[in-house]
PDB file of N, CA and C in Angstrom:
ATOM      1  N   UNK A 227     -27.188 -13.178   3.705  1.00 63.00           N
ATOM      2  CA  UNK A 227     -25.982 -12.441   3.435  1.00 63.00           C
ATOM      3  C   UNK A 227     -25.418 -12.886   2.094  1.00 63.00           C
ATOM      4  N   UNK A 228     -25.056 -11.938   1.245  1.00 69.00           N
ATOM      5  CA  UNK A 228     -24.539 -12.244  -0.077  1.00 69.00           C
ATOM      6  C   UNK A 228     -23.117 -12.784   0.022  1.00 69.00           C
ATOM      7  N   UNK A 229     -22.839 -13.793  -0.773  1.00 74.00           N
ATOM      8  CA  UNK A 229     -21.510 -14.379  -0.799  1.00 74.00           C
ATOM      9  C   UNK A 229     -20.576 -13.449  -1.569  1.00 74.00           C
ATOM     10  N   UNK A 230     -19.421 -13.162  -0.973  1.00 76.00           N
ATOM     11  CA  UNK A 230     -18.463 -12.270  -1.624  1.00 76.00           C
ATOM     12  C   UNK A 230     -17.767 -13.003  -2.756  1.00 76.00           C
ATOM     13  N   UNK A 231     -17.585 -12.277  -3.844  1.00 79.00           N
ATOM     14  CA  UNK A 231     -16.885 -12.824  -4.995  1.00 79.00           C
ATOM     15  C   UNK A 231     -15.377 -12.734  -4.733  1.00 79.00           C
ATOM     16  N   UNK A 232     -14.661 -13.764  -5.097  1.00 78.00           N
ATOM     17  CA  UNK A 232     -13.204 -13.737  -4.962  1.00 78.00           C
ATOM     18  C   UNK A 232     -12.638 -12.626  -5.836  1.00 78.00           C
ATOM     19  N   UNK A 233     -11.633 -11.933  -5.332  1.00 80.00           N
ATOM     20  CA  UNK A 233     -11.019 -10.899  -6.171  1.00 80.00           C
ATOM     21  C   UNK A 233     -10.312 -11.545  -7.352  1.00 80.00           C
ATOM     22  N   UNK A 234     -10.225 -10.809  -8.425  1.00 80.00           N
ATOM     23  CA  UNK A 234      -9.551 -11.305  -9.615  1.00 80.00           C
ATOM     24  C   UNK A 234      -8.042 -11.314  -9.437  1.00 80.00           C
ATOM     25  N   UNK A 235      -7.384 -11.954 -10.349  1.00 75.00           N
ATOM     26  CA  UNK A 235      -5.925 -12.081 -10.322  1.00 75.00           C
ATOM     27  C   UNK A 235      -5.249 -10.724 -10.253  1.00 75.00           C
ATOM     28  N   UNK A 236      -5.673  -9.814 -11.083  1.00 79.00           N
ATOM     29  CA  UNK A 236      -5.053  -8.478 -11.113  1.00 79.00           C
ATOM     30  C   UNK A 236      -5.250  -7.736  -9.797  1.00 79.00           C
ATOM     31  N   UNK A 237      -6.426  -7.884  -9.187  1.00 84.00           N
ATOM     32  CA  UNK A 237      -6.689  -7.245  -7.894  1.00 84.00           C
ATOM     33  C   UNK A 237      -5.735  -7.771  -6.826  1.00 84.00           C
ATOM     34  N   UNK A 238      -5.524  -9.075  -6.834  1.00 82.00           N
ATOM     35  CA  UNK A 238      -4.640  -9.690  -5.842  1.00 82.00           C
ATOM     36  C   UNK A 238      -3.199  -9.253  -6.077  1.00 82.00           C
ATOM     37  N   UNK A 239      -2.771  -9.257  -7.326  1.00 82.00           N
ATOM     38  CA  UNK A 239      -1.407  -8.835  -7.624  1.00 82.00           C
ATOM     39  C   UNK A 239      -1.187  -7.373  -7.246  1.00 82.00           C
ATOM     40  N   UNK A 240      -2.167  -6.551  -7.488  1.00 86.00           N
ATOM     41  CA  UNK A 240      -2.071  -5.133  -7.120  1.00 86.00           C
ATOM     42  C   UNK A 240      -1.964  -4.974  -5.609  1.00 86.00           C
ATOM     43  N   UNK A 241      -2.753  -5.737  -4.879  1.00 88.00           N
ATOM     44  CA  UNK A 241      -2.711  -5.678  -3.413  1.00 88.00           C
ATOM     45  C   UNK A 241      -1.368  -6.188  -2.878  1.00 88.00           C
ATOM     46  N   UNK A 242      -0.856  -7.254  -3.480  1.00 86.00           N
ATOM     47  CA  UNK A 242       0.450  -7.778  -3.078  1.00 86.00           C
ATOM     48  C   UNK A 242       1.540  -6.740  -3.311  1.00 86.00           C
ATOM     49  N   UNK A 243       1.487  -6.061  -4.446  1.00 87.00           N
ATOM     50  CA  UNK A 243       2.473  -5.024  -4.751  1.00 87.00           C
ATOM     51  C   UNK A 243       2.388  -3.900  -3.725  1.00 87.00           C
ATOM     52  N   UNK A 244       1.166  -3.515  -3.366  1.00 89.00           N
ATOM     53  CA  UNK A 244       0.990  -2.456  -2.374  1.00 89.00           C
ATOM     54  C   UNK A 244       1.577  -2.886  -1.028  1.00 89.00           C
ATOM     55  N   UNK A 245       1.329  -4.122  -0.626  1.00 89.00           N
ATOM     56  CA  UNK A 245       1.875  -4.616   0.641  1.00 89.00           C
ATOM     57  C   UNK A 245       3.396  -4.717   0.607  1.00 89.00           C
ATOM     58  N   UNK A 246       3.949  -5.123  -0.535  1.00 88.00           N
ATOM     59  CA  UNK A 246       5.403  -5.225  -0.662  1.00 88.00           C
ATOM     60  C   UNK A 246       6.060  -3.855  -0.562  1.00 88.00           C
ATOM     61  N   UNK A 247       5.316  -2.807  -0.860  1.00 88.00           N
ATOM     62  CA  UNK A 247       5.846  -1.450  -0.819  1.00 88.00           C
ATOM     63  C   UNK A 247       5.285  -0.611   0.318  1.00 88.00           C
ATOM     64  N   UNK A 248       4.615  -1.257   1.259  1.00 90.00           N
ATOM     65  CA  UNK A 248       3.997  -0.525   2.367  1.00 90.00           C
ATOM     66  C   UNK A 248       5.064   0.156   3.218  1.00 90.00           C
ATOM     67  N   UNK A 249       4.761   1.361   3.634  1.00 90.00           N
ATOM     68  CA  UNK A 249       5.670   2.117   4.488  1.00 90.00           C
ATOM     69  C   UNK A 249       5.436   1.728   5.946  1.00 90.00           C
ATOM     70  N   UNK A 250       6.453   1.912   6.780  1.00 91.00           N
ATOM     71  CA  UNK A 250       6.362   1.497   8.176  1.00 91.00           C
ATOM     72  C   UNK A 250       6.266   2.677   9.143  1.00 91.00           C
ATOM     73  N   UNK A 251       6.373   3.901   8.651  1.00 92.00           N
ATOM     74  CA  UNK A 251       6.405   5.070   9.531  1.00 92.00           C
ATOM     75  C   UNK A 251       5.185   5.170  10.438  1.00 92.00           C
ATOM     76  N   UNK A 252       4.006   4.920   9.895  1.00 91.00           N
ATOM     77  CA  UNK A 252       2.792   5.041  10.700  1.00 91.00           C
ATOM     78  C   UNK A 252       2.712   3.965  11.784  1.00 91.00           C
ATOM     79  N   UNK A 253       3.277   2.780  11.507  1.00 91.00           N
ATOM     80  CA  UNK A 253       3.293   1.733  12.535  1.00 91.00           C
ATOM     81  C   UNK A 253       4.201   2.153  13.691  1.00 91.00           C
ATOM     82  N   UNK A 254       5.304   2.802  13.368  1.00 90.00           N
ATOM     83  CA  UNK A 254       6.199   3.301  14.410  1.00 90.00           C
ATOM     84  C   UNK A 254       5.507   4.425  15.183  1.00 90.00           C
ATOM     85  N   UNK A 255       4.786   5.280  14.471  1.00 88.00           N
ATOM     86  CA  UNK A 255       4.013   6.333  15.148  1.00 88.00           C
ATOM     87  C   UNK A 255       2.999   5.717  16.113  1.00 88.00           C
ATOM     88  N   UNK A 256       2.341   4.659  15.672  1.00 87.00           N
ATOM     89  CA  UNK A 256       1.359   3.989  16.517  1.00 87.00           C
ATOM     90  C   UNK A 256       2.016   3.459  17.794  1.00 87.00           C
ATOM     91  N   UNK A 257       3.198   2.890  17.650  1.00 87.00           N
ATOM     92  CA  UNK A 257       3.905   2.339  18.806  1.00 87.00           C
ATOM     93  C   UNK A 257       4.254   3.429  19.816  1.00 87.00           C
ATOM     94  N   UNK A 258       4.499   4.637  19.334  1.00 85.00           N
ATOM     95  CA  UNK A 258       4.884   5.749  20.213  1.00 85.00           C
ATOM     96  C   UNK A 258       3.711   6.656  20.559  1.00 85.00           C
ATOM     97  N   UNK A 259       2.517   6.286  20.112  1.00 79.00           N
ATOM     98  CA  UNK A 259       1.334   7.132  20.271  1.00 79.00           C
ATOM     99  C   UNK A 259       0.950   7.243  21.744  1.00 79.00           C
ATOM    100  N   UNK A 260       0.762   8.448  22.243  1.00 72.00           N
ATOM    101  CA  UNK A 260       0.325   8.588  23.647  1.00 72.00           C
ATOM    102  C   UNK A 260      -1.086   8.025  23.829  1.00 72.00           C
ATOM    103  N   UNK A 261      -1.277   7.254  24.877  1.00 66.00           N
ATOM    104  CA  UNK A 261      -2.583   6.625  25.119  1.00 66.00           C
ATOM    105  C   UNK A 261      -3.676   7.651  25.362  1.00 66.00           C
ATOM    106  N   UNK A 262      -3.301   8.840  25.816  1.00 56.00           N
ATOM    107  CA  UNK A 262      -4.314   9.858  26.081  1.00 56.00           C
ATOM    108  C   UNK A 262      -4.734  10.607  24.810  1.00 56.00           C
ATOM    109  N   UNK A 263      -4.141  10.287  23.663  1.00 65.00           N
ATOM    110  CA  UNK A 263      -4.499  10.930  22.392  1.00 65.00           C
ATOM    111  C   UNK A 263      -4.997   9.894  21.385  1.00 65.00           C
ATOM    112  N   UNK A 264      -6.204   9.359  21.556  1.00 65.00           N
ATOM    113  CA  UNK A 264      -6.671   8.326  20.638  1.00 65.00           C
ATOM    114  C   UNK A 264      -7.105   8.855  19.267  1.00 65.00           C
ATOM    115  N   UNK A 265      -7.325  10.152  19.124  1.00 68.00           N
ATOM    116  CA  UNK A 265      -7.800  10.717  17.864  1.00 68.00           C
ATOM    117  C   UNK A 265      -6.804  10.539  16.732  1.00 68.00           C
ATOM    118  N   UNK A 266      -7.295  10.582  15.517  1.00 73.00           N
ATOM    119  CA  UNK A 266      -6.524  10.504  14.284  1.00 73.00           C
ATOM    120  C   UNK A 266      -5.915   9.130  14.002  1.00 73.00           C
ATOM    121  N   UNK A 267      -6.191   8.145  14.822  1.00 75.00           N
ATOM    122  CA  UNK A 267      -5.646   6.810  14.571  1.00 75.00           C
ATOM    123  C   UNK A 267      -6.155   6.218  13.266  1.00 75.00           C
ATOM    124  N   UNK A 268      -7.392   6.534  12.912  1.00 78.00           N
ATOM    125  CA  UNK A 268      -7.976   5.962  11.693  1.00 78.00           C
ATOM    126  C   UNK A 268      -7.273   6.447  10.428  1.00 78.00           C
ATOM    127  N   UNK A 269      -6.469   7.500  10.521  1.00 83.00           N
ATOM    128  CA  UNK A 269      -5.760   8.025   9.357  1.00 83.00           C
ATOM    129  C   UNK A 269      -4.398   7.366   9.151  1.00 83.00           C
ATOM    130  N   UNK A 270      -3.988   6.512  10.080  1.00 88.00           N
ATOM    131  CA  UNK A 270      -2.694   5.857   9.947  1.00 88.00           C
ATOM    132  C   UNK A 270      -2.745   4.788   8.858  1.00 88.00           C
ATOM    133  N   UNK A 271      -1.684   4.693   8.092  1.00 90.00           N
ATOM    134  CA  UNK A 271      -1.579   3.671   7.049  1.00 90.00           C
ATOM    135  C   UNK A 271      -0.820   2.480   7.631  1.00 90.00           C
ATOM    136  N   UNK A 272      -1.557   1.427   7.943  1.00 91.00           N
ATOM    137  CA  UNK A 272      -0.987   0.279   8.631  1.00 91.00           C
ATOM    138  C   UNK A 272      -1.080  -1.004   7.811  1.00 91.00           C
ATOM    139  N   UNK A 273      -1.131  -0.874   6.499  1.00 91.00           N
ATOM    140  CA  UNK A 273      -1.310  -2.041   5.632  1.00 91.00           C
ATOM    141  C   UNK A 273      -0.233  -3.103   5.830  1.00 91.00           C
ATOM    142  N   UNK A 274       1.005  -2.703   6.002  1.00 92.00           N
ATOM    143  CA  UNK A 274       2.095  -3.668   6.126  1.00 92.00           C
ATOM    144  C   UNK A 274       2.263  -4.257   7.506  1.00 92.00           C
ATOM    145  N   UNK A 275       1.539  -3.735   8.490  1.00 94.00           N
ATOM    146  CA  UNK A 275       1.647  -4.217   9.866  1.00 94.00           C
ATOM    147  C   UNK A 275       0.814  -5.482  10.036  1.00 94.00           C
ATOM    148  N   UNK A 276       1.452  -6.566  10.470  1.00 94.00           N
ATOM    149  CA  UNK A 276       0.719  -7.819  10.658  1.00 94.00           C
ATOM    150  C   UNK A 276       0.501  -8.144  12.125  1.00 94.00           C
ATOM    151  N   UNK A 277       1.332  -7.573  13.004  1.00 95.00           N
ATOM    152  CA  UNK A 277       1.180  -7.861  14.428  1.00 95.00           C
ATOM    153  C   UNK A 277       1.706  -6.685  15.248  1.00 95.00           C
ATOM    154  N   UNK A 278       0.962  -6.364  16.298  1.00 93.00           N
ATOM    155  CA  UNK A 278       1.343  -5.291  17.212  1.00 93.00           C
ATOM    156  C   UNK A 278       1.154  -5.792  18.627  1.00 93.00           C
ATOM    157  N   UNK A 279       2.223  -5.792  19.416  1.00 93.00           N
ATOM    158  CA  UNK A 279       2.135  -6.243  20.807  1.00 93.00           C
ATOM    159  C   UNK A 279       2.768  -5.184  21.697  1.00 93.00           C
ATOM    160  N   UNK A 280       2.089  -4.873  22.783  1.00 89.00           N
ATOM    161  CA  UNK A 280       2.642  -3.987  23.809  1.00 89.00           C
ATOM    162  C   UNK A 280       2.583  -4.754  25.117  1.00 89.00           C
ATOM    163  N   UNK A 281       3.746  -5.138  25.618  1.00 90.00           N
ATOM    164  CA  UNK A 281       3.817  -5.927  26.843  1.00 90.00           C
ATOM    165  C   UNK A 281       3.597  -5.079  28.085  1.00 90.00           C
ATOM    166  N   UNK A 282       3.291  -5.728  29.184  1.00 91.00           N
ATOM    167  CA  UNK A 282       3.068  -5.043  30.456  1.00 91.00           C
ATOM    168  C   UNK A 282       4.332  -4.311  30.919  1.00 91.00           C
ATOM    169  N   UNK A 283       5.493  -4.807  30.472  1.00 92.00           N
ATOM    170  CA  UNK A 283       6.750  -4.177  30.852  1.00 92.00           C
ATOM    171  C   UNK A 283       7.137  -3.019  29.925  1.00 92.00           C
ATOM    172  N   UNK A 284       6.244  -2.687  28.980  1.00 86.00           N
ATOM    173  CA  UNK A 284       6.487  -1.563  28.084  1.00 86.00           C
ATOM    174  C   UNK A 284       7.160  -1.919  26.765  1.00 86.00           C
ATOM    175  N   UNK A 285       7.546  -3.174  26.602  1.00 91.00           N
ATOM    176  CA  UNK A 285       8.190  -3.598  25.363  1.00 91.00           C
ATOM    177  C   UNK A 285       7.152  -3.632  24.252  1.00 91.00           C
ATOM    178  N   UNK A 286       7.518  -3.062  23.106  1.00 92.00           N
ATOM    179  CA  UNK A 286       6.621  -3.019  21.949  1.00 92.00           C
ATOM    180  C   UNK A 286       7.222  -3.879  20.848  1.00 92.00           C
ATOM    181  N   UNK A 287       6.390  -4.738  20.271  1.00 94.00           N
ATOM    182  CA  UNK A 287       6.831  -5.601  19.185  1.00 94.00           C
ATOM    183  C   UNK A 287       5.961  -5.339  17.963  1.00 94.00           C
ATOM    184  N   UNK A 288       6.603  -5.024  16.851  1.00 95.00           N
ATOM    185  CA  UNK A 288       5.911  -4.808  15.580  1.00 95.00           C
ATOM    186  C   UNK A 288       6.392  -5.859  14.592  1.00 95.00           C
ATOM    187  N   UNK A 289       5.465  -6.483  13.892  1.00 95.00           N
ATOM    188  CA  UNK A 289       5.817  -7.418  12.823  1.00 95.00           C
ATOM    189  C   UNK A 289       5.161  -6.917  11.544  1.00 95.00           C
ATOM    190  N   UNK A 290       5.900  -7.074  10.443  1.00 95.00           N
ATOM    191  CA  UNK A 290       5.444  -6.552   9.163  1.00 95.00           C
ATOM    192  C   UNK A 290       5.345  -7.665   8.125  1.00 95.00           C
ATOM    193  N   UNK A 291       4.654  -7.359   7.055  1.00 92.00           N
ATOM    194  CA  UNK A 291       4.520  -8.259   5.928  1.00 92.00           C
ATOM    195  C   UNK A 291       5.906  -8.677   5.442  1.00 92.00           C
ATOM    196  N   UNK A 292       6.050  -9.929   5.080  1.00 92.00           N
ATOM    197  CA  UNK A 292       7.314 -10.444   4.553  1.00 92.00           C
ATOM    198  C   UNK A 292       7.447  -9.969   3.102  1.00 92.00           C
ATOM    199  N   UNK A 293       8.168  -8.885   2.918  1.00 90.00           N
ATOM    200  CA  UNK A 293       8.293  -8.286   1.583  1.00 90.00           C
ATOM    201  C   UNK A 293       8.992  -9.205   0.591  1.00 90.00           C
ATOM    202  N   UNK A 294      10.019  -9.886   1.051  1.00 90.00           N
ATOM    203  CA  UNK A 294      10.750 -10.780   0.151  1.00 90.00           C
ATOM    204  C   UNK A 294       9.828 -11.879  -0.375  1.00 90.00           C
ATOM    205  N   UNK A 295       9.020 -12.429   0.516  1.00 89.00           N
ATOM    206  CA  UNK A 295       8.086 -13.494   0.099  1.00 89.00           C
ATOM    207  C   UNK A 295       7.049 -12.962  -0.894  1.00 89.00           C
ATOM    208  N   UNK A 296       6.542 -11.777  -0.631  1.00 87.00           N
ATOM    209  CA  UNK A 296       5.583 -11.168  -1.556  1.00 87.00           C
ATOM    210  C   UNK A 296       6.209 -10.947  -2.930  1.00 87.00           C
ATOM    211  N   UNK A 297       7.443 -10.472  -2.948  1.00 85.00           N
ATOM    212  CA  UNK A 297       8.117 -10.234  -4.224  1.00 85.00           C
ATOM    213  C   UNK A 297       8.380 -11.548  -4.961  1.00 85.00           C
ATOM    214  N   UNK A 298       8.704 -12.600  -4.222  1.00 85.00           N
ATOM    215  CA  UNK A 298       8.849 -13.922  -4.842  1.00 85.00           C
ATOM    216  C   UNK A 298       7.545 -14.354  -5.499  1.00 85.00           C
ATOM    217  N   UNK A 299       6.435 -14.182  -4.778  1.00 84.00           N
ATOM    218  CA  UNK A 299       5.134 -14.562  -5.321  1.00 84.00           C
ATOM    219  C   UNK A 299       4.763 -13.715  -6.534  1.00 84.00           C
ATOM    220  N   UNK A 300       5.108 -12.438  -6.494  1.00 82.00           N
ATOM    221  CA  UNK A 300       4.836 -11.572  -7.641  1.00 82.00           C
ATOM    222  C   UNK A 300       5.661 -11.994  -8.856  1.00 82.00           C
ATOM    223  N   UNK A 301       6.916 -12.358  -8.635  1.00 79.00           N
ATOM    224  CA  UNK A 301       7.758 -12.834  -9.730  1.00 79.00           C
ATOM    225  C   UNK A 301       7.179 -14.117 -10.307  1.00 79.00           C
ATOM    226  N   UNK A 302       6.753 -15.003  -9.426  1.00 81.00           N
ATOM    227  CA  UNK A 302       6.127 -16.239  -9.869  1.00 81.00           C
ATOM    228  C   UNK A 302       4.860 -15.934 -10.671  1.00 81.00           C
ATOM    229  N   UNK A 303       4.097 -14.934 -10.229  1.00 77.00           N
ATOM    230  CA  UNK A 303       2.873 -14.548 -10.939  1.00 77.00           C
ATOM    231  C   UNK A 303       3.188 -14.049 -12.339  1.00 77.00           C
ATOM    232  N   UNK A 304       4.267 -13.297 -12.453  1.00 73.00           N
ATOM    233  CA  UNK A 304       4.654 -12.781 -13.771  1.00 73.00           C
ATOM    234  C   UNK A 304       5.006 -13.932 -14.707  1.00 73.00           C
ATOM    235  N   UNK A 305       5.609 -14.976 -14.153  1.00 72.00           N
ATOM    236  CA  UNK A 305       5.981 -16.136 -14.965  1.00 72.00           C
ATOM    237  C   UNK A 305       4.775 -16.998 -15.325  1.00 72.00           C
ATOM    238  N   UNK A 306       3.684 -16.898 -14.563  1.00 70.00           N
ATOM    239  CA  UNK A 306       2.477 -17.694 -14.797  1.00 70.00           C
ATOM    240  C   UNK A 306       1.318 -16.816 -15.273  1.00 70.00           C
ATOM    241  N   UNK A 307       1.625 -15.784 -16.004  1.00 66.00           N
ATOM    242  CA  UNK A 307       0.594 -14.803 -16.350  1.00 66.00           C
ATOM    243  C   UNK A 307      -0.514 -15.356 -17.241  1.00 66.00           C
ATOM    244  N   UNK A 308      -0.343 -16.520 -17.803  1.00 57.00           N
ATOM    245  CA  UNK A 308      -1.381 -17.066 -18.659  1.00 57.00           C
ATOM    246  C   UNK A 308      -2.426 -17.891 -17.912  1.00 57.00           C
ATOM    247  N   UNK A 309      -2.239 -18.170 -16.635  1.00 53.00           N
ATOM    248  CA  UNK A 309      -3.179 -19.006 -15.894  1.00 53.00           C
ATOM    249  C   UNK A 309      -4.432 -18.235 -15.524  1.00 53.00           C
ATOM    250  N   UNK A 310      -5.518 -18.981 -15.348  1.00 51.00           N
ATOM    251  CA  UNK A 310      -6.808 -18.391 -14.991  1.00 51.00           C
ATOM    252  C   UNK A 310      -6.878 -18.015 -13.527  1.00 51.00           C
ATOM    253  N   UNK A 311      -7.455 -16.861 -13.236  1.00 47.00           N
ATOM    254  CA  UNK A 311      -7.790 -16.343 -11.907  1.00 47.00           C
ATOM    255  C   UNK A 311      -6.701 -16.564 -10.877  1.00 47.00           C
ATOM    256  N   UNK A 312      -7.039 -17.095  -9.718  1.00 53.00           N
ATOM    257  CA  UNK A 312      -6.111 -17.117  -8.588  1.00 53.00           C
ATOM    258  C   UNK A 312      -5.792 -18.521  -8.075  1.00 53.00           C
ATOM    259  N   UNK A 313      -6.081 -19.555  -8.820  1.00 61.00           N
ATOM    260  CA  UNK A 313      -5.849 -20.911  -8.332  1.00 61.00           C
ATOM    261  C   UNK A 313      -4.397 -21.145  -7.938  1.00 61.00           C
ATOM    262  N   UNK A 314      -3.468 -20.745  -8.815  1.00 62.00           N
ATOM    263  CA  UNK A 314      -2.055 -20.962  -8.507  1.00 62.00           C
ATOM    264  C   UNK A 314      -1.636 -20.152  -7.287  1.00 62.00           C
ATOM    265  N   UNK A 315      -2.207 -18.947  -7.126  1.00 61.00           N
ATOM    266  CA  UNK A 315      -1.853 -18.104  -5.983  1.00 61.00           C
ATOM    267  C   UNK A 315      -2.291 -18.756  -4.677  1.00 61.00           C
ATOM    268  N   UNK A 316      -3.509 -19.277  -4.636  1.00 60.00           N
ATOM    269  CA  UNK A 316      -4.003 -19.929  -3.439  1.00 60.00           C
ATOM    270  C   UNK A 316      -3.160 -21.150  -3.088  1.00 60.00           C
ATOM    271  N   UNK A 317      -2.716 -21.885  -4.088  1.00 62.00           N
ATOM    272  CA  UNK A 317      -1.852 -23.037  -3.842  1.00 62.00           C
ATOM    273  C   UNK A 317      -0.510 -22.590  -3.272  1.00 62.00           C
ATOM    274  N   UNK A 318       0.039 -21.501  -3.801  1.00 62.00           N
ATOM    275  CA  UNK A 318       1.303 -20.983  -3.293  1.00 62.00           C
ATOM    276  C   UNK A 318       1.175 -20.517  -1.850  1.00 62.00           C
ATOM    277  N   UNK A 319       0.053 -19.894  -1.513  1.00 59.00           N
ATOM    278  CA  UNK A 319      -0.155 -19.426  -0.146  1.00 59.00           C
ATOM    279  C   UNK A 319      -0.321 -20.606   0.813  1.00 59.00           C
ATOM    280  N   UNK A 320      -0.971 -21.664   0.363  1.00 62.00           N
ATOM    281  CA  UNK A 320      -1.121 -22.856   1.202  1.00 62.00           C
ATOM    282  C   UNK A 320       0.238 -23.476   1.491  1.00 62.00           C
ATOM    283  N   UNK A 321       1.128 -23.443   0.518  1.00 61.00           N
ATOM    284  CA  UNK A 321       2.460 -23.991   0.693  1.00 61.00           C
ATOM    285  C   UNK A 321       3.344 -23.153   1.590  1.00 61.00           C
ATOM    286  N   UNK A 322       2.978 -21.906   1.812  1.00 53.00           N
ATOM    287  CA  UNK A 322       3.766 -20.988   2.625  1.00 53.00           C
ATOM    288  C   UNK A 322       3.632 -21.291   4.108  1.00 53.00           C
ATOM    289  N   UNK A 323       2.511 -21.815   4.539  1.00 46.00           N
ATOM    290  CA  UNK A 323       2.226 -22.036   5.963  1.00 46.00           C
ATOM    291  C   UNK A 323       3.147 -23.040   6.588  1.00 46.00           C
TER     292      UNK A 323
END
């Protein structure tokens, strides 16, 4: 199996921007989706959805990407635009945990 190349800095920043601006409407649609209608699910845009739980009692829990944190990281990236590749980004993500 070929080893995947790490995405470049610009690719990561672009993906972060997309996640920071992800819409939530499709995640809400998913939560209300009738179980007897599984079709068309693959067309839902769920990029910002990080967790989906449906409890036995019918309670639905949706968690989304932390937009504020992503925007902080993007601002930090703009301030460090001269650094090579993604080393600083990986360090920032490690510090987030």
